[in-house]
mmCIF file of C-alpha atoms and ligand atoms in Angstrom:
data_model
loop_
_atom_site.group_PDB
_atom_site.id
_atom_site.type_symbol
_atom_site.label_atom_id
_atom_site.label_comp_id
_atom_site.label_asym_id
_atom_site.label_seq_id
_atom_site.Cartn_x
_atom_site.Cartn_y
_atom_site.Cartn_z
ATOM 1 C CA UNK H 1 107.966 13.075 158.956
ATOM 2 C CA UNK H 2 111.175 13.154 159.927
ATOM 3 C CA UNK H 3 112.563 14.823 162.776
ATOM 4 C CA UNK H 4 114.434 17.751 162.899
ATOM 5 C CA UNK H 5 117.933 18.410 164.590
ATOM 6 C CA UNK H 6 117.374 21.098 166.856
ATOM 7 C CA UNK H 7 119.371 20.483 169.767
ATOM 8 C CA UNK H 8 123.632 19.946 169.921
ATOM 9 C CA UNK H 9 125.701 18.595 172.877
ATOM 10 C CA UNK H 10 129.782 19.918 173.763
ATOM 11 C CA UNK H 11 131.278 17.828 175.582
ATOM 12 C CA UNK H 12 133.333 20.021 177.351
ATOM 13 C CA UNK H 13 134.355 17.723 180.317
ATOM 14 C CA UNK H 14 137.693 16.405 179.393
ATOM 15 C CA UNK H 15 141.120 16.985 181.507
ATOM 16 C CA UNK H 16 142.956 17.640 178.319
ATOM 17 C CA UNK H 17 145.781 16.345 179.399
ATOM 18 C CA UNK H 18 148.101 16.464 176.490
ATOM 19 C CA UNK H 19 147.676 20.763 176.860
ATOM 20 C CA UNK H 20 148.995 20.500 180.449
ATOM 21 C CA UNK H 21 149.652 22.837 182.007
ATOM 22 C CA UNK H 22 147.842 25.153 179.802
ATOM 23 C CA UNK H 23 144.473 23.349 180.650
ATOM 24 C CA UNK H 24 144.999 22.834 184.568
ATOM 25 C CA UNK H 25 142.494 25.792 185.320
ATOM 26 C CA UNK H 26 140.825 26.388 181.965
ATOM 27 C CA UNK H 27 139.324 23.947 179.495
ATOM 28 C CA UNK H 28 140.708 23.298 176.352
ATOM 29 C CA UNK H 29 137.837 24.289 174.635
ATOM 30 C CA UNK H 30 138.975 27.530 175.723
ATOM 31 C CA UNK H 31 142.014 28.016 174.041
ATOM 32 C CA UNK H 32 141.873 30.224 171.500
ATOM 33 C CA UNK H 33 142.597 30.575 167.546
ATOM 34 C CA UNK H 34 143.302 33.309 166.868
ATOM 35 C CA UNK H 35 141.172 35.502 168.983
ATOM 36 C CA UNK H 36 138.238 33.054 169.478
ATOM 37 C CA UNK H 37 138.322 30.111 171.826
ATOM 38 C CA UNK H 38 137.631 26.324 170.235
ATOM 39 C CA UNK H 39 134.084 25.863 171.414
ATOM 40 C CA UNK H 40 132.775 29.261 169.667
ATOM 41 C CA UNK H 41 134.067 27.864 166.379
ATOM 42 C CA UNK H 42 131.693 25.035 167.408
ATOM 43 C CA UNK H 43 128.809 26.848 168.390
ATOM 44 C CA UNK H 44 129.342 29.287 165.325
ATOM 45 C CA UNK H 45 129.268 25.924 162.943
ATOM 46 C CA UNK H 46 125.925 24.520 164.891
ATOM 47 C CA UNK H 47 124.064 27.514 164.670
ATOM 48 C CA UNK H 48 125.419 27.587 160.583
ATOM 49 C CA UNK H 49 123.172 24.120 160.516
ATOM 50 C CA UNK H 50 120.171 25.594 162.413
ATOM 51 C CA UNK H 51 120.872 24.552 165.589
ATOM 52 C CA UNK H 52 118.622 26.487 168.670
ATOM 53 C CA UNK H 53 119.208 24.510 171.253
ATOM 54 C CA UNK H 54 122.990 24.092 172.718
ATOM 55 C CA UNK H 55 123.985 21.413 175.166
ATOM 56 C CA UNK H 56 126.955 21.465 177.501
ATOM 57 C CA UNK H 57 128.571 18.637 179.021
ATOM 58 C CA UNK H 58 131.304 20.499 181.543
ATOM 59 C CA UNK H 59 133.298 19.186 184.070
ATOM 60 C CA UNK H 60 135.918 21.314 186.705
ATOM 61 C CA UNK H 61 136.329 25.034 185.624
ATOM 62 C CA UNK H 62 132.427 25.146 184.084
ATOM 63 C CA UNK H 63 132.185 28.675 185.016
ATOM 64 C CA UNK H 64 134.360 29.816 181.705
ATOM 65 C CA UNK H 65 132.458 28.577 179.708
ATOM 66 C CA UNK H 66 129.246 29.654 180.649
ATOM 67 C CA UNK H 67 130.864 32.904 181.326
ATOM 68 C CA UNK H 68 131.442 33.135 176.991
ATOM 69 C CA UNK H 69 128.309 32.738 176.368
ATOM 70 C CA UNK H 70 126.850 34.871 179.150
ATOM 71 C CA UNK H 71 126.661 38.818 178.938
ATOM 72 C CA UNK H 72 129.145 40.882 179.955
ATOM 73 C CA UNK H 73 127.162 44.247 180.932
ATOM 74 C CA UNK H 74 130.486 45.872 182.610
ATOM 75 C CA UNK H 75 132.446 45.324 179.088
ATOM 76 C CA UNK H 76 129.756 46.086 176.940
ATOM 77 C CA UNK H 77 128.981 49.460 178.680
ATOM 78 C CA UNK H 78 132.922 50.571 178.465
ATOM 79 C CA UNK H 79 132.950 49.722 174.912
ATOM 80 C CA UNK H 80 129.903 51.488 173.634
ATOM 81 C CA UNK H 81 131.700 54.518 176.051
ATOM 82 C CA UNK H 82 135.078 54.461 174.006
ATOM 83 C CA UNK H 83 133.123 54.036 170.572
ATOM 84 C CA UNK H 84 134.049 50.654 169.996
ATOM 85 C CA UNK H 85 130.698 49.662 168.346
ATOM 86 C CA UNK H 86 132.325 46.957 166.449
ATOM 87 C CA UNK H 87 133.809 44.764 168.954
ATOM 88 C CA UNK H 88 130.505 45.443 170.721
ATOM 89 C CA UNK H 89 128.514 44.110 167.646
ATOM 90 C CA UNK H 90 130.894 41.325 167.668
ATOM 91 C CA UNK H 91 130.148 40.406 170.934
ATOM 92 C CA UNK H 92 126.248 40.550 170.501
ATOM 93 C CA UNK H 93 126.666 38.409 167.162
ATOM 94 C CA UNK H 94 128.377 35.005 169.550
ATOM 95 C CA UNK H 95 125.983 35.356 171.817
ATOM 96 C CA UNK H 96 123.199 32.577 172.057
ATOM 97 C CA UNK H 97 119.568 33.595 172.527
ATOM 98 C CA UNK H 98 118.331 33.879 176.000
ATOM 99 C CA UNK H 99 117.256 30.441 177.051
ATOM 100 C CA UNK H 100 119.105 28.467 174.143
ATOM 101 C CA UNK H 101 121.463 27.049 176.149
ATOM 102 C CA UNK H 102 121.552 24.187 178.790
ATOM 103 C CA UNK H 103 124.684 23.343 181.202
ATOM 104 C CA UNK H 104 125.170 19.813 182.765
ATOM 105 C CA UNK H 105 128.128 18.470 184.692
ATOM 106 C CA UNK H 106 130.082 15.325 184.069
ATOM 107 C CA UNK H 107 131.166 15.101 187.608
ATOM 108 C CA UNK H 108 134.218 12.322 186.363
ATOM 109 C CA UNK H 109 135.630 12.337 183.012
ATOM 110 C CA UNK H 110 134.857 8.810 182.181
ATOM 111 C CA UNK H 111 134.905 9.104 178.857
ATOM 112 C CA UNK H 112 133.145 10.889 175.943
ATOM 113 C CA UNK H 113 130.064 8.573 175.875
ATOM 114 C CA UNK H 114 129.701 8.985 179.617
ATOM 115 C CA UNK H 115 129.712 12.591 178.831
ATOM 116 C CA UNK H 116 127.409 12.854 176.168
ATOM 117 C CA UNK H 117 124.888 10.016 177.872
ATOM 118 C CA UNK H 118 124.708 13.110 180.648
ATOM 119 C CA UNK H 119 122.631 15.200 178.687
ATOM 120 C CA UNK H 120 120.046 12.576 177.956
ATOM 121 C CA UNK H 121 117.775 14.332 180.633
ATOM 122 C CA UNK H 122 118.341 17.527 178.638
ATOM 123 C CA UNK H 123 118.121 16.136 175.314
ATOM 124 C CA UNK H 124 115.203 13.964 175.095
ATOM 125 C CA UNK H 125 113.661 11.690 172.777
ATOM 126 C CA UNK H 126 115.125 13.684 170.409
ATOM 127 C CA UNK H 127 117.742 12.892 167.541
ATOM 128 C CA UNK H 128 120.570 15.590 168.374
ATOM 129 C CA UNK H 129 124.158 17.204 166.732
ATOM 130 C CA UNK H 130 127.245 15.949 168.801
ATOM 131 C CA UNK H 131 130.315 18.427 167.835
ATOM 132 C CA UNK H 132 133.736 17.616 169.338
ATOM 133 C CA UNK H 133 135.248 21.332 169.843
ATOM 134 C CA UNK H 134 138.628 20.358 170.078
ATOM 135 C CA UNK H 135 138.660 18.892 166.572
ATOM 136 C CA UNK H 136 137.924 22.563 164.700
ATOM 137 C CA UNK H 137 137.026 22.336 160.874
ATOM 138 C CA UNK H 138 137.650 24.766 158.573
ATOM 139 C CA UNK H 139 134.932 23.995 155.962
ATOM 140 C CA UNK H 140 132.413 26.206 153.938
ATOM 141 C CA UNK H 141 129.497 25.555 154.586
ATOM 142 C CA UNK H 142 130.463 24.196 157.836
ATOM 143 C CA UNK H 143 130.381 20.132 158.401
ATOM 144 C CA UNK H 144 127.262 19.935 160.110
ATOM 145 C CA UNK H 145 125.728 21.623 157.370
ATOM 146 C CA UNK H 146 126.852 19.203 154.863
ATOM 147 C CA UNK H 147 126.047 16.549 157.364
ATOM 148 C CA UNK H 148 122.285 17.973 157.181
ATOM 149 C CA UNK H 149 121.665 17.678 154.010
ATOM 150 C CA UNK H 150 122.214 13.967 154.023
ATOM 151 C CA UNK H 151 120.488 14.017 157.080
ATOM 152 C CA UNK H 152 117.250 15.109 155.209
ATOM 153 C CA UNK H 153 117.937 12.576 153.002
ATOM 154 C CA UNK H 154 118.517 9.701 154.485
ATOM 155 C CA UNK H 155 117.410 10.697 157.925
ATOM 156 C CA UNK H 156 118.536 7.598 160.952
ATOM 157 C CA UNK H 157 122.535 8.387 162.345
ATOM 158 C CA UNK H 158 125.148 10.328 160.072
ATOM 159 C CA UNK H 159 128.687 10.496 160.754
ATOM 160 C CA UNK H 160 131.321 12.946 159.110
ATOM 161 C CA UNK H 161 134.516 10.864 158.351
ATOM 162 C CA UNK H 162 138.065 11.934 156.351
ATOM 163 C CA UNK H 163 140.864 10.149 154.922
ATOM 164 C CA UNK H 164 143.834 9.631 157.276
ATOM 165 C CA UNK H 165 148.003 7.619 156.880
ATOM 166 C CA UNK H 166 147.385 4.584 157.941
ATOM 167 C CA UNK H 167 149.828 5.108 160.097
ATOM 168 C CA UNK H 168 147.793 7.505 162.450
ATOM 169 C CA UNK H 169 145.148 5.344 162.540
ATOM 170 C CA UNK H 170 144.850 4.539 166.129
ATOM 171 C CA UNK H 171 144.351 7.403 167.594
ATOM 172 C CA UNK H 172 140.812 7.506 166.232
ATOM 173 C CA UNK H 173 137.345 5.951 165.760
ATOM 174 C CA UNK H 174 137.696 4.170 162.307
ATOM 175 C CA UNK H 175 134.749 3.006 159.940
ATOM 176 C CA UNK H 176 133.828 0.660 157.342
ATOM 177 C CA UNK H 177 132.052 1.801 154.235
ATOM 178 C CA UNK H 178 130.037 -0.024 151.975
ATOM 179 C CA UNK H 179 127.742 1.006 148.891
ATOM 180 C CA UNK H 180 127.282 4.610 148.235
ATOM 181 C CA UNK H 181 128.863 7.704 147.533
ATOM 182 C CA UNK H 182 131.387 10.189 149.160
ATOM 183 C CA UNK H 183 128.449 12.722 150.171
ATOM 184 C CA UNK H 184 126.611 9.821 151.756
ATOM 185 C CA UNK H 185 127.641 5.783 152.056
ATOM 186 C CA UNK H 186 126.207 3.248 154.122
ATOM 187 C CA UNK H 187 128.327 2.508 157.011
ATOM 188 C CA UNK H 188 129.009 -1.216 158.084
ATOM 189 C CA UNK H 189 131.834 -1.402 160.566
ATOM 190 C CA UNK H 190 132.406 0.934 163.327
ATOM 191 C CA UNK H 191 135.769 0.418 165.734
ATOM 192 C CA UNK H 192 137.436 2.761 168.026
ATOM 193 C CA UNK H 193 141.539 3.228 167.726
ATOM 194 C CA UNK H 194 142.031 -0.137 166.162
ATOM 195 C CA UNK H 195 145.717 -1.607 165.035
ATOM 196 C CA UNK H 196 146.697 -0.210 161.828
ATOM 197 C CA UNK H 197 146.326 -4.255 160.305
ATOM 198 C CA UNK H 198 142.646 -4.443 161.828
ATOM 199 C CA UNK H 199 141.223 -1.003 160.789
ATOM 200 C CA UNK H 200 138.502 -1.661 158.126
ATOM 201 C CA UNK H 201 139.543 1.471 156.195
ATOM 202 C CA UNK H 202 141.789 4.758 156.137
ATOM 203 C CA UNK H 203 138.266 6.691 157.313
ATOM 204 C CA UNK H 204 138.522 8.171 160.897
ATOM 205 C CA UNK H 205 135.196 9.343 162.817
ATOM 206 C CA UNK H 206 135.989 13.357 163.174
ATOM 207 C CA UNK H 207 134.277 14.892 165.820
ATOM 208 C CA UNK H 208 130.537 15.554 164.162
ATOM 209 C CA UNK H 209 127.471 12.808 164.801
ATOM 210 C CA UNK H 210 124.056 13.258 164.306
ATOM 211 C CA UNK H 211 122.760 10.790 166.862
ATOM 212 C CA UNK H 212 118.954 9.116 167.076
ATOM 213 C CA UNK H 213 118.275 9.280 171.028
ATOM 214 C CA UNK H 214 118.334 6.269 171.756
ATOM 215 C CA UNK H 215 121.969 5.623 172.131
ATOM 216 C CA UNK H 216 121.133 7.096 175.145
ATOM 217 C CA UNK H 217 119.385 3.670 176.662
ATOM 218 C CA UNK H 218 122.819 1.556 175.194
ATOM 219 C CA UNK H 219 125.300 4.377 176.550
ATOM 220 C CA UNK H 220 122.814 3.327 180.007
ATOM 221 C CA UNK H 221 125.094 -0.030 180.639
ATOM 222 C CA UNK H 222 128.239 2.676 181.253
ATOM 223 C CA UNK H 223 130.580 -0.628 179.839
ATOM 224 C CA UNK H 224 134.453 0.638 179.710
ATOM 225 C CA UNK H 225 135.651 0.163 176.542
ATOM 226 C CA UNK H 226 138.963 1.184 175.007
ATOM 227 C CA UNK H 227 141.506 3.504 177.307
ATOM 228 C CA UNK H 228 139.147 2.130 180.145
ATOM 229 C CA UNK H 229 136.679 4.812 178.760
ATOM 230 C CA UNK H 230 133.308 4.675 178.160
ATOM 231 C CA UNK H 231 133.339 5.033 174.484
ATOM 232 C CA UNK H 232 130.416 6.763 172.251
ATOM 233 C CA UNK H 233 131.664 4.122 169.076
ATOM 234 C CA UNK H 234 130.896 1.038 171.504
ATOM 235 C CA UNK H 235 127.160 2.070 171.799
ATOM 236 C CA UNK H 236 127.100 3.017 168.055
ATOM 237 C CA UNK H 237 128.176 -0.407 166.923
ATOM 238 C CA UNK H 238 125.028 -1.599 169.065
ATOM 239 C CA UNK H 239 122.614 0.949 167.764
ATOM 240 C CA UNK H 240 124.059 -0.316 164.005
ATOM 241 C CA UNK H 241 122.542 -3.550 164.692
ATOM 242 C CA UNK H 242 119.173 -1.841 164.911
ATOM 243 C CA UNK H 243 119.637 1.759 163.041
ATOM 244 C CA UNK H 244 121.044 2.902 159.717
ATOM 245 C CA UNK H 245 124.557 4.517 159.894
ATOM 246 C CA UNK H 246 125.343 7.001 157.433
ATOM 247 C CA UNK H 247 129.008 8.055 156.483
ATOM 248 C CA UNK H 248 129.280 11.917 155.229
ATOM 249 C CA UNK H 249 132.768 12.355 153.748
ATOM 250 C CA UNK H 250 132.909 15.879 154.266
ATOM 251 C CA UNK H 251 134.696 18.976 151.996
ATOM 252 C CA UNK H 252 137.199 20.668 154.188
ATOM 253 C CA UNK H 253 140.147 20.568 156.398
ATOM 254 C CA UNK H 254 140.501 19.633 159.714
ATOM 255 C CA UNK H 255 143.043 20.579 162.913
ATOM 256 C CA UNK H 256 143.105 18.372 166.156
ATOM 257 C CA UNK H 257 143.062 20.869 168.228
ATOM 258 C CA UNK H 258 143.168 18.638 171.657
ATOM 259 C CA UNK H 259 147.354 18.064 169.693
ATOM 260 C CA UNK H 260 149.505 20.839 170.157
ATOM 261 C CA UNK H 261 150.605 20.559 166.345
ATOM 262 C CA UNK H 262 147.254 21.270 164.557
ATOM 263 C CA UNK H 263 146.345 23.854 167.607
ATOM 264 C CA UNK H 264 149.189 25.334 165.839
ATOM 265 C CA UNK H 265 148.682 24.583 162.531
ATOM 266 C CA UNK H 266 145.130 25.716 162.932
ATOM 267 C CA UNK H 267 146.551 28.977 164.628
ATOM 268 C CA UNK H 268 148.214 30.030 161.156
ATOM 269 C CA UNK H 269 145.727 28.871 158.880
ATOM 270 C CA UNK H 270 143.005 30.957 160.418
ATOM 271 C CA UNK H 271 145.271 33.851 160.901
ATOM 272 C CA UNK H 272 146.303 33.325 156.957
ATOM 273 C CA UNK H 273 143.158 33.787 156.278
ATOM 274 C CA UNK H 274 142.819 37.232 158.026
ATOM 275 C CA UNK H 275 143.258 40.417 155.467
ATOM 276 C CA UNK H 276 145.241 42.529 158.052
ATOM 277 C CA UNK H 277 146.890 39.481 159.437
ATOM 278 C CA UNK H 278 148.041 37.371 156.135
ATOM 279 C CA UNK H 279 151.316 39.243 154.529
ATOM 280 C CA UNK H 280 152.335 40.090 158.094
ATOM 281 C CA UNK H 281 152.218 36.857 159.390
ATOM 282 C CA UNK H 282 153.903 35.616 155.967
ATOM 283 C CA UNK H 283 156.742 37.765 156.959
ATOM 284 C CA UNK H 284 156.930 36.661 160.685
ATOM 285 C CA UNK H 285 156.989 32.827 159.206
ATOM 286 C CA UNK H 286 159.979 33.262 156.676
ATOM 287 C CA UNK H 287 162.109 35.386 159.860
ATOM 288 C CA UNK H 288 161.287 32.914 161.986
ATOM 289 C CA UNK H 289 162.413 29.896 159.461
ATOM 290 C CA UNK H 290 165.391 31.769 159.307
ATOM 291 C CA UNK H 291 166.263 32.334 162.839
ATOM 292 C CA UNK H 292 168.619 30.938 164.867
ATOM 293 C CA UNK H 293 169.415 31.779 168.783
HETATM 294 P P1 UTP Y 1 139.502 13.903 174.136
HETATM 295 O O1 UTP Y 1 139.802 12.507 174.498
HETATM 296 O O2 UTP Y 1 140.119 14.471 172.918
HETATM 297 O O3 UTP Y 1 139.808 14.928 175.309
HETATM 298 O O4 UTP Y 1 137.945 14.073 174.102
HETATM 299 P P2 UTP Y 1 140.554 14.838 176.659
HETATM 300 O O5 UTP Y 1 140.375 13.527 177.318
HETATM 301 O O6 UTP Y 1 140.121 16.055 177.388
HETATM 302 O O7 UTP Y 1 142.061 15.099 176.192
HETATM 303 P P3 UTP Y 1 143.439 14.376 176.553
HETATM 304 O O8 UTP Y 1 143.445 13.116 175.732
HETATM 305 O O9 UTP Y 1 143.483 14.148 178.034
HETATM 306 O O10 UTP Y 1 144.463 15.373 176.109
HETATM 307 C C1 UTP Y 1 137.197 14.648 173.038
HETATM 308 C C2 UTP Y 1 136.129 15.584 173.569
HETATM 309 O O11 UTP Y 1 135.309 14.934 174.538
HETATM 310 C C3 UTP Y 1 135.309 15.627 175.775
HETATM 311 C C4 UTP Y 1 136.561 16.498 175.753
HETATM 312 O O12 UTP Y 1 136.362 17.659 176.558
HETATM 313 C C5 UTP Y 1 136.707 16.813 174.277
HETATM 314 O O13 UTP Y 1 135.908 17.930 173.887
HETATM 315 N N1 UTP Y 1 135.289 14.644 176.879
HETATM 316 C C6 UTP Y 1 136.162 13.602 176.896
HETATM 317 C C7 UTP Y 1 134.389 14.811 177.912
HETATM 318 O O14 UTP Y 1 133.579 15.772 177.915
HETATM 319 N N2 UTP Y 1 134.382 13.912 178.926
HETATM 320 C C8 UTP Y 1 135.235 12.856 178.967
HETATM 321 O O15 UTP Y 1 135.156 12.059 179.942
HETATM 322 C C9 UTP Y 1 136.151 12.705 177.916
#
């Protein structure tokens, strides 16, 4: 029988340093779209998939976070005073069960496989759900969903990937596909922010895994990779050696949040998609295109 994925990791640990100076004392998981911040989008999409169990890796400024997901008794008691049963209800509905989440510190950002490797202890000898929050996708039903189904399938290590210009190729992990089809294709190649000429294809690794534990023993050897970070697609080209890789090429669109242009663009497409936002917002737009100081 194959196992099921029960339990995701956040890493939530970075310095998100191209949001300076917005992300000096608050994670960038924090900033918000819309009216949510990044990592409930994330949660909201795990717990789509049947997640119960949710991992964070944090680093400086942890108490935020676990703050979001705690309760709020003082707010919750003034806004069943003034009426406001909705936003209350709201607030009820983002909530995690008691005792469904864990919190574990990356004391140096050394990278994201460093970061997920510290939640091994947490995690077991389990396969888990590894969602990036910064890179938010708008999908329906959400990507880890669509990655579950060809988990069931296929079970081993799946990996949602998307088309991207050649020309932004570097700035991401990039994969090789061999036989199969988009919804799932056997993986064969694996290389983190490669040249443009040595990427194996236009398909970039975006932010959802569904890991087998024991990248946990090869993440063990902590060996810097590209950047000088300790990279999670350097232990997956091990574990390919000895595990199948699955590549999901998911339905839907995504932002880069941890970029200031698809926070933005992510900013109006959620809004967009708001009934009392959407012909307001239209309006603002076409001013704004217009306007000149
Ligand atoms: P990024 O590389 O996009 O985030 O990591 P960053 O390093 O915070 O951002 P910049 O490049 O300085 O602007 C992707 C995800 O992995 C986490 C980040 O918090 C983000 O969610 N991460 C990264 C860690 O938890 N620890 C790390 O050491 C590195």
């Amino acid at each position: 029988m194959r196992k099921k994925v029960r339990i995701a990791i956040f890493p939530v640990a970075g310095l998100g340093t191209r949001f300076l100076p917005a992300t000096k004392s608050m994670p960038k998981e924090m900033l918000t779209i819309v009216d949510k911040p990044l990592i409930q989008y994330a949660v909201d999409e795990a717990r789509e998939a049947g997640i119960e169990h949710f991992v964070f890796v944090t680093g400086r400024n942890k108490g935020v976070i676990e703050d979001h997901f705690d309760r709020h008794f003082e707010l919750e008691t003034t806004l069943l005073e003034r009426g406001k049963t909705k936003e209350f209800k709201e607030l009820q509905r983002d909530l995690p069960q008691p005792g469904q989440t864990s919190f574990t510190r990356q004391q140096e950002p050394l990278g994201l496989g460093h970061a997920v490797w510290c939640a091994r202890d947490i995690v077991g000898d389990e396969p888990f759900a590894l969602l990036l929050p910064d890179m938010l996708i708008k999908a329906e039903p959400g990507v880890l969903s669509q990655m579950m189904y060809a988990y069931e399938k296929n079970g081993g290590n799946i990996i949602a990937v998307e088309e991207v210009a050649k020309e932004n190729i570097s700035s991401y992990g990039v994969v090789g596909r061999a036989s199969g089809t988009d919804e799932a294709f056997i993986i064969n190649e694996m290389v983190e922010k490669p040249a443009p000429e040595k990427a194996p294809s236009n398909l970039i690794i975006s932010g959802r895994y569904i890991l087998q534990p024991h990248i946990f023993d090869l993440l063990s050897s902590h060996k810097r990779g590209a950047g000088g970070e300790i990279q999670i697609t350097d232990a997956m080209q091990k574990l390919m050696r000895e595990q199948d890789f699955t590549g999901v090429k998911f339905k839907g669109r995504t932002f880069d949040c941890g970029t200031k242009l698809g926070f933005l663009a992510a900013n109006i497409a959620y809004a967009l998609d708001r009934e009392q936002l959407r012909e307001k917002l239209q309006k603002e737009i076409a001013n704004l295109l217009n306007y000149r100081l």
